[in-house]
Short mmCIF file of C-alpha atoms in Angstrom, two decimals:
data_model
loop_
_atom_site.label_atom_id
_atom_site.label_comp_id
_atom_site.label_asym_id
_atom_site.label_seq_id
_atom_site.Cartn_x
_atom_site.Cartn_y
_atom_site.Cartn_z
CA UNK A 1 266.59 158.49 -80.56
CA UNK A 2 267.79 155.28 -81.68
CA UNK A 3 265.27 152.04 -81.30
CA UNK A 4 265.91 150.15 -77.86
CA UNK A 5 262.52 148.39 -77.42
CA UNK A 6 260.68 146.87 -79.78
CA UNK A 7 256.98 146.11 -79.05
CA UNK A 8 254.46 143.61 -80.72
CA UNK A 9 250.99 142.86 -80.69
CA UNK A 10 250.39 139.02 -80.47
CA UNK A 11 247.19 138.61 -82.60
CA UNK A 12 247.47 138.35 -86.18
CA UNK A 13 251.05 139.74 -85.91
CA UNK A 14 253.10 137.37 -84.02
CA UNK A 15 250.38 133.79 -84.14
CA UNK A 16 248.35 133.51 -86.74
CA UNK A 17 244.74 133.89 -86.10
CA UNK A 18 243.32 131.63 -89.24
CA UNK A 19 245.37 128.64 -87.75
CA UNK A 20 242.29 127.10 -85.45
CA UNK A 21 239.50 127.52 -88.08
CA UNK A 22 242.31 126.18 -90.95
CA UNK A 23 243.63 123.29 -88.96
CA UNK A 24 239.61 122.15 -87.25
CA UNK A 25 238.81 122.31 -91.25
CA UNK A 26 241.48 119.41 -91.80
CA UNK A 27 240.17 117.13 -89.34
CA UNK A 28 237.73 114.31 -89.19
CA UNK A 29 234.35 115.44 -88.49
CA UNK A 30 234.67 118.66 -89.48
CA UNK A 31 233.86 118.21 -93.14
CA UNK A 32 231.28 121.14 -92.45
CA UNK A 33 233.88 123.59 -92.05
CA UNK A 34 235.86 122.56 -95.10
CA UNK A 35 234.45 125.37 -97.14
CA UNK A 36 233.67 127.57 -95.20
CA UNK A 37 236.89 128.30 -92.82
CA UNK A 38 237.91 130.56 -94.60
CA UNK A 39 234.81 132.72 -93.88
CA UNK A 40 234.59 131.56 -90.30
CA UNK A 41 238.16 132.67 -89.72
CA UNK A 42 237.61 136.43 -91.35
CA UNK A 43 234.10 136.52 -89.69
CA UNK A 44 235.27 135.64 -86.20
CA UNK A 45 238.46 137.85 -86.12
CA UNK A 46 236.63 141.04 -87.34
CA UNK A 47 233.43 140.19 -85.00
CA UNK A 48 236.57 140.05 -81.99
CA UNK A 49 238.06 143.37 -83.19
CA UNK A 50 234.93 145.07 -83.10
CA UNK A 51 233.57 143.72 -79.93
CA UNK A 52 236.34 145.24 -78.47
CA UNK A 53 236.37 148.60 -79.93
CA UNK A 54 232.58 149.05 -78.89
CA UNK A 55 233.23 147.88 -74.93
CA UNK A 56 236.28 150.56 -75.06
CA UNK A 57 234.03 152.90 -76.15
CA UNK A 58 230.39 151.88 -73.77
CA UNK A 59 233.17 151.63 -70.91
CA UNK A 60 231.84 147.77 -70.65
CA UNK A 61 235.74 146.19 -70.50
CA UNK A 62 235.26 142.24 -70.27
CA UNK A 63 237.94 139.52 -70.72
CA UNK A 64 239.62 139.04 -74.18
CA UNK A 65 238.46 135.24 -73.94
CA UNK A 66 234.70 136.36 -73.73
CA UNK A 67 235.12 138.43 -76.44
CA UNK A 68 236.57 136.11 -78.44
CA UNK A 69 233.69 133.26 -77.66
CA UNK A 70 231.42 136.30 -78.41
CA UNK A 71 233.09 136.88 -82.03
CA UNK A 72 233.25 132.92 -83.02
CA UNK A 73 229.72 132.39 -81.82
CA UNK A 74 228.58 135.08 -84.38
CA UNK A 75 230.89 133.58 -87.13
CA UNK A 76 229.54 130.39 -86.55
CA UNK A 77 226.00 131.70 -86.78
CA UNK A 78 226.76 133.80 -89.95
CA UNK A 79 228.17 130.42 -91.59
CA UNK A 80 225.24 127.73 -91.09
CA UNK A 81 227.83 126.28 -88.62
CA UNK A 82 225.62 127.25 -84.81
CA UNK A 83 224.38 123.95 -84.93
CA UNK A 84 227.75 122.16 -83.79
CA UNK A 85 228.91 122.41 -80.30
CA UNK A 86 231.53 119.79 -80.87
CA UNK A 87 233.00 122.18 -83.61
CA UNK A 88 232.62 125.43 -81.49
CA UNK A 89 234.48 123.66 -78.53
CA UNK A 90 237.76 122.34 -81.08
CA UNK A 91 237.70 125.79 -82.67
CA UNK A 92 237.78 127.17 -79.26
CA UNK A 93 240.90 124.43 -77.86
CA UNK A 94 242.98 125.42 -80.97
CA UNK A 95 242.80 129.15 -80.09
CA UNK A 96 244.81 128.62 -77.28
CA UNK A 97 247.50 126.91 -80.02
CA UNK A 98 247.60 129.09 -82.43
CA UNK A 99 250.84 128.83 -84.51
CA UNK A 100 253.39 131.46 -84.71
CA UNK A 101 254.43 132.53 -88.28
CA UNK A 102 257.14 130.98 -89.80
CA UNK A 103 260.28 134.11 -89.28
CA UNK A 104 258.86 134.70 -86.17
CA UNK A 105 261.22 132.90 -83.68
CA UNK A 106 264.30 134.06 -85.92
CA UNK A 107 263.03 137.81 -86.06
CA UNK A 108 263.17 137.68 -82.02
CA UNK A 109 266.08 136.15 -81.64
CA UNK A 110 267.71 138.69 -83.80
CA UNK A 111 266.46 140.89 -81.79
CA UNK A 112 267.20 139.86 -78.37
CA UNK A 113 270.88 138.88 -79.67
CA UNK A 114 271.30 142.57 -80.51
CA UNK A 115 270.21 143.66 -77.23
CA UNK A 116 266.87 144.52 -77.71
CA UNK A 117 264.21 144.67 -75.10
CA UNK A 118 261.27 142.47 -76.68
CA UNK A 119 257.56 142.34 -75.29
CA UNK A 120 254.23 141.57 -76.61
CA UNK A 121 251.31 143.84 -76.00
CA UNK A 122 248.28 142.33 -76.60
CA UNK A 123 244.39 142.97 -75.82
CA UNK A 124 244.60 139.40 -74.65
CA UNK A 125 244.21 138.14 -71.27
CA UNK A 126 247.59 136.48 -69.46
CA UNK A 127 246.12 132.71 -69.46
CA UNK A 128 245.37 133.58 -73.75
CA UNK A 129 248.41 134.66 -74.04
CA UNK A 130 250.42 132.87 -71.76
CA UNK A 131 249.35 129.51 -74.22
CA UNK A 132 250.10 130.99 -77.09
CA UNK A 133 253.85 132.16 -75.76
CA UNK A 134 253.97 128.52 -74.27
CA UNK A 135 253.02 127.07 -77.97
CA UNK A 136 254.86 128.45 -80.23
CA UNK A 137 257.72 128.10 -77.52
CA UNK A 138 259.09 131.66 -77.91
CA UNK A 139 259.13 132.98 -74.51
CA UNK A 140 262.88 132.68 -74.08
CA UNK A 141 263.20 135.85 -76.87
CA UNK A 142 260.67 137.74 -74.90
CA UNK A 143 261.14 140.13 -71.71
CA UNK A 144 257.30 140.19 -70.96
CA UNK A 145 253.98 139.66 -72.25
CA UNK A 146 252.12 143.11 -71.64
CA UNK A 147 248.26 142.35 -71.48
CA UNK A 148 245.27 145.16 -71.28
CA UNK A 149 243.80 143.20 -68.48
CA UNK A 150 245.71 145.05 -66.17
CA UNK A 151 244.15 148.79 -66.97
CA UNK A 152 240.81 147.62 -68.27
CA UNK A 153 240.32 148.72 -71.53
CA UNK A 154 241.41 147.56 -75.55
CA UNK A 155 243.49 149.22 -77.57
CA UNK A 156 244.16 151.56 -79.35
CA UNK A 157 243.59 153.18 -75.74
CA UNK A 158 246.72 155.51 -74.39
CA UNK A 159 246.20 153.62 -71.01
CA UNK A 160 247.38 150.53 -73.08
CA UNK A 161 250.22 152.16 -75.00
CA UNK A 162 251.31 153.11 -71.61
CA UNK A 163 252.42 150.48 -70.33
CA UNK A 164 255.15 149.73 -72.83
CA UNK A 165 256.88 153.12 -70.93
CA UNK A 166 255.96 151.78 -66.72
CA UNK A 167 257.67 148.08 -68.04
CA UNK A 168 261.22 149.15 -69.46
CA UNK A 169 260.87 153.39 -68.56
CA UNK A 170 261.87 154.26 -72.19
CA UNK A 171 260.89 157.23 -74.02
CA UNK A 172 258.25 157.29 -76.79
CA UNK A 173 260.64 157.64 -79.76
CA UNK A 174 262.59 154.49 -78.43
CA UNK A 175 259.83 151.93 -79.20
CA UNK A 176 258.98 150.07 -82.26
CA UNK A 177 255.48 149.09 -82.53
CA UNK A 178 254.31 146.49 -84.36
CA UNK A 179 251.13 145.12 -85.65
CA UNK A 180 249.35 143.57 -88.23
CA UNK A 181 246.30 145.77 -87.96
CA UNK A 182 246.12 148.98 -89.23
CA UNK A 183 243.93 151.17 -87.16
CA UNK A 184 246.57 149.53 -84.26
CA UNK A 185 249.68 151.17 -85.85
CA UNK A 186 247.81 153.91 -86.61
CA UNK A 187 247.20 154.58 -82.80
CA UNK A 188 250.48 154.12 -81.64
CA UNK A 189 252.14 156.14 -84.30
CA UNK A 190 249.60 158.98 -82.83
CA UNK A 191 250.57 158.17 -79.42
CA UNK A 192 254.35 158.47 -80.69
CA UNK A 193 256.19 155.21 -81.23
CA UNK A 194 257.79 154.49 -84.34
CA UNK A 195 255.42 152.21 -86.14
CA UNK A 196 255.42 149.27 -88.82
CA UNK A 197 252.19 147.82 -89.87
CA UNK A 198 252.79 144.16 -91.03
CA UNK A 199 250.09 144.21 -93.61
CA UNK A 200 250.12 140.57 -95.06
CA UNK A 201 247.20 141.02 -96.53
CA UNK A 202 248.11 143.62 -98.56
CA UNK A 203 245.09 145.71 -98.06
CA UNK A 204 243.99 149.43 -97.80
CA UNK A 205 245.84 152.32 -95.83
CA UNK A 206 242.85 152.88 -92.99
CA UNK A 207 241.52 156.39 -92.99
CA UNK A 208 242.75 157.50 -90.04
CA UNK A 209 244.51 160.89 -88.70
CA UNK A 210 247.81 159.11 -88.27
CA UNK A 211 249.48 156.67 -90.43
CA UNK A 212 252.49 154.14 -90.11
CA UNK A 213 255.98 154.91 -89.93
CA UNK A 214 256.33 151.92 -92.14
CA UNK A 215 254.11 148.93 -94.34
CA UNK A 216 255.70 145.76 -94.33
CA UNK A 217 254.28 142.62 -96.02
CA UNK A 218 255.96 140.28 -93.17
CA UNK A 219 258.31 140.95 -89.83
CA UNK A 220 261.95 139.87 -91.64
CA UNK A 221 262.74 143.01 -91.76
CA UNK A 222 261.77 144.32 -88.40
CA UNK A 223 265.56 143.36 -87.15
CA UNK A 224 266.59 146.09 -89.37
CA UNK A 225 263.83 148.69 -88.58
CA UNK A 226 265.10 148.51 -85.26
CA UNK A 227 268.78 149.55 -86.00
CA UNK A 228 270.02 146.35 -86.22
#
């Protein structure tokens, strides 16, 4: 069936996630974190990833915003960098800024102009997500923000892919998926959307029992995945 809905986490695919720990790094004060954001950044985002996959998995669902204060206080730990609250806190304020990426607000409203229903779906929490939308001033191009919050548990659970379906009551073969992290296309293309991992990156294929429809290195193309 042709594409009618296309579908994107918000993380890492639509705002970048380095943003806070890269722009903290360029301001006074911070001289701490100038070599080491880098670190911080890949430390904190994996930590938040996997804090999430083990509460899915102990049934111990908390809000994405704990989680990610969970993730950044073990980055900061791991980096010599505990011993600044001031730090934590501006690392913290940015996250709710995080920049989009640069084709991002053209890519949507490519989309949208071809008719496309548009959503994010996101293990983050409406107020997280909610800022970013509000930020990086894109919420005109989108027809919701889908959040995990409201079945209680991270992806890649079916309960989350699920909701893509109760929202716009399209089949499975009508959505495009897309994320920047692997194992997340990976469980929607089992679930059965059409998939496109945006793997900027460029790193390894995860080992996984399903696979993405398709490997892109950034979302200009998406427009065109979608039929457009």
């Amino acid at each position: 069936m042709p594409i009618t809905t296309c579908i994107f986490d918000a993380y890492g695919t639509l705002f970048d996630v380095a943003a806070a720990a890269r722009q903290a790094a360029s301001e006074p004060g911070n001289e701490a974190l100038q070599q080491k954001w880098p670190e911080l950044a890949n430390h904190w985002r994996l930590k938040q990833l996997q804090y999430t996959w083990l509460r899915a998995v102990a049934d111990a669902h908390a809000d994405f915003w704990d989680v990610t204060q969970d993730g950044l206080d073990w980055a900061l730990e791991a980096t010599g960098l505990d011993q600044h609250p001031a730090l934590r806190q501006r690392l913290l304020d940015l996250y709710w800024e995080l920049q989009a990426y640069p084709e991002v607000p053209e890519m949507l409203a490519t989309l949208k102009a071809g008719g496309m229903q548009t959503a994010i779906l996101s293990n983050g929490s409406p107020p997280m997500l909610d800022g970013a939308v509000q930020s990086a001033g894109i919420s005109g191009v989108l027809d919701d923000v889908l959040s995990v919050e409201s079945v209680g548990v991270f992806k890649p659970h079916a309960k989350v892919y699920d909701l893509v379906a109760q929202r716009f009551g399209c089949q499975r073969d009508e959505v495009l998926f897309v994320s920047s992290n692997g194992w997340d296309a990976a469980g929607a293309s089992g679930y059965g959307f059409v998939t496109a991992w945006v793997n900027r990156a460029n790193e390894p294929m995860d080992r996984l029992p399903w696979q993405p429809t398709h490997v892109l290195s950034d979302l200009t193309s998406i427009p065109e995945l979608a039929g457009l």
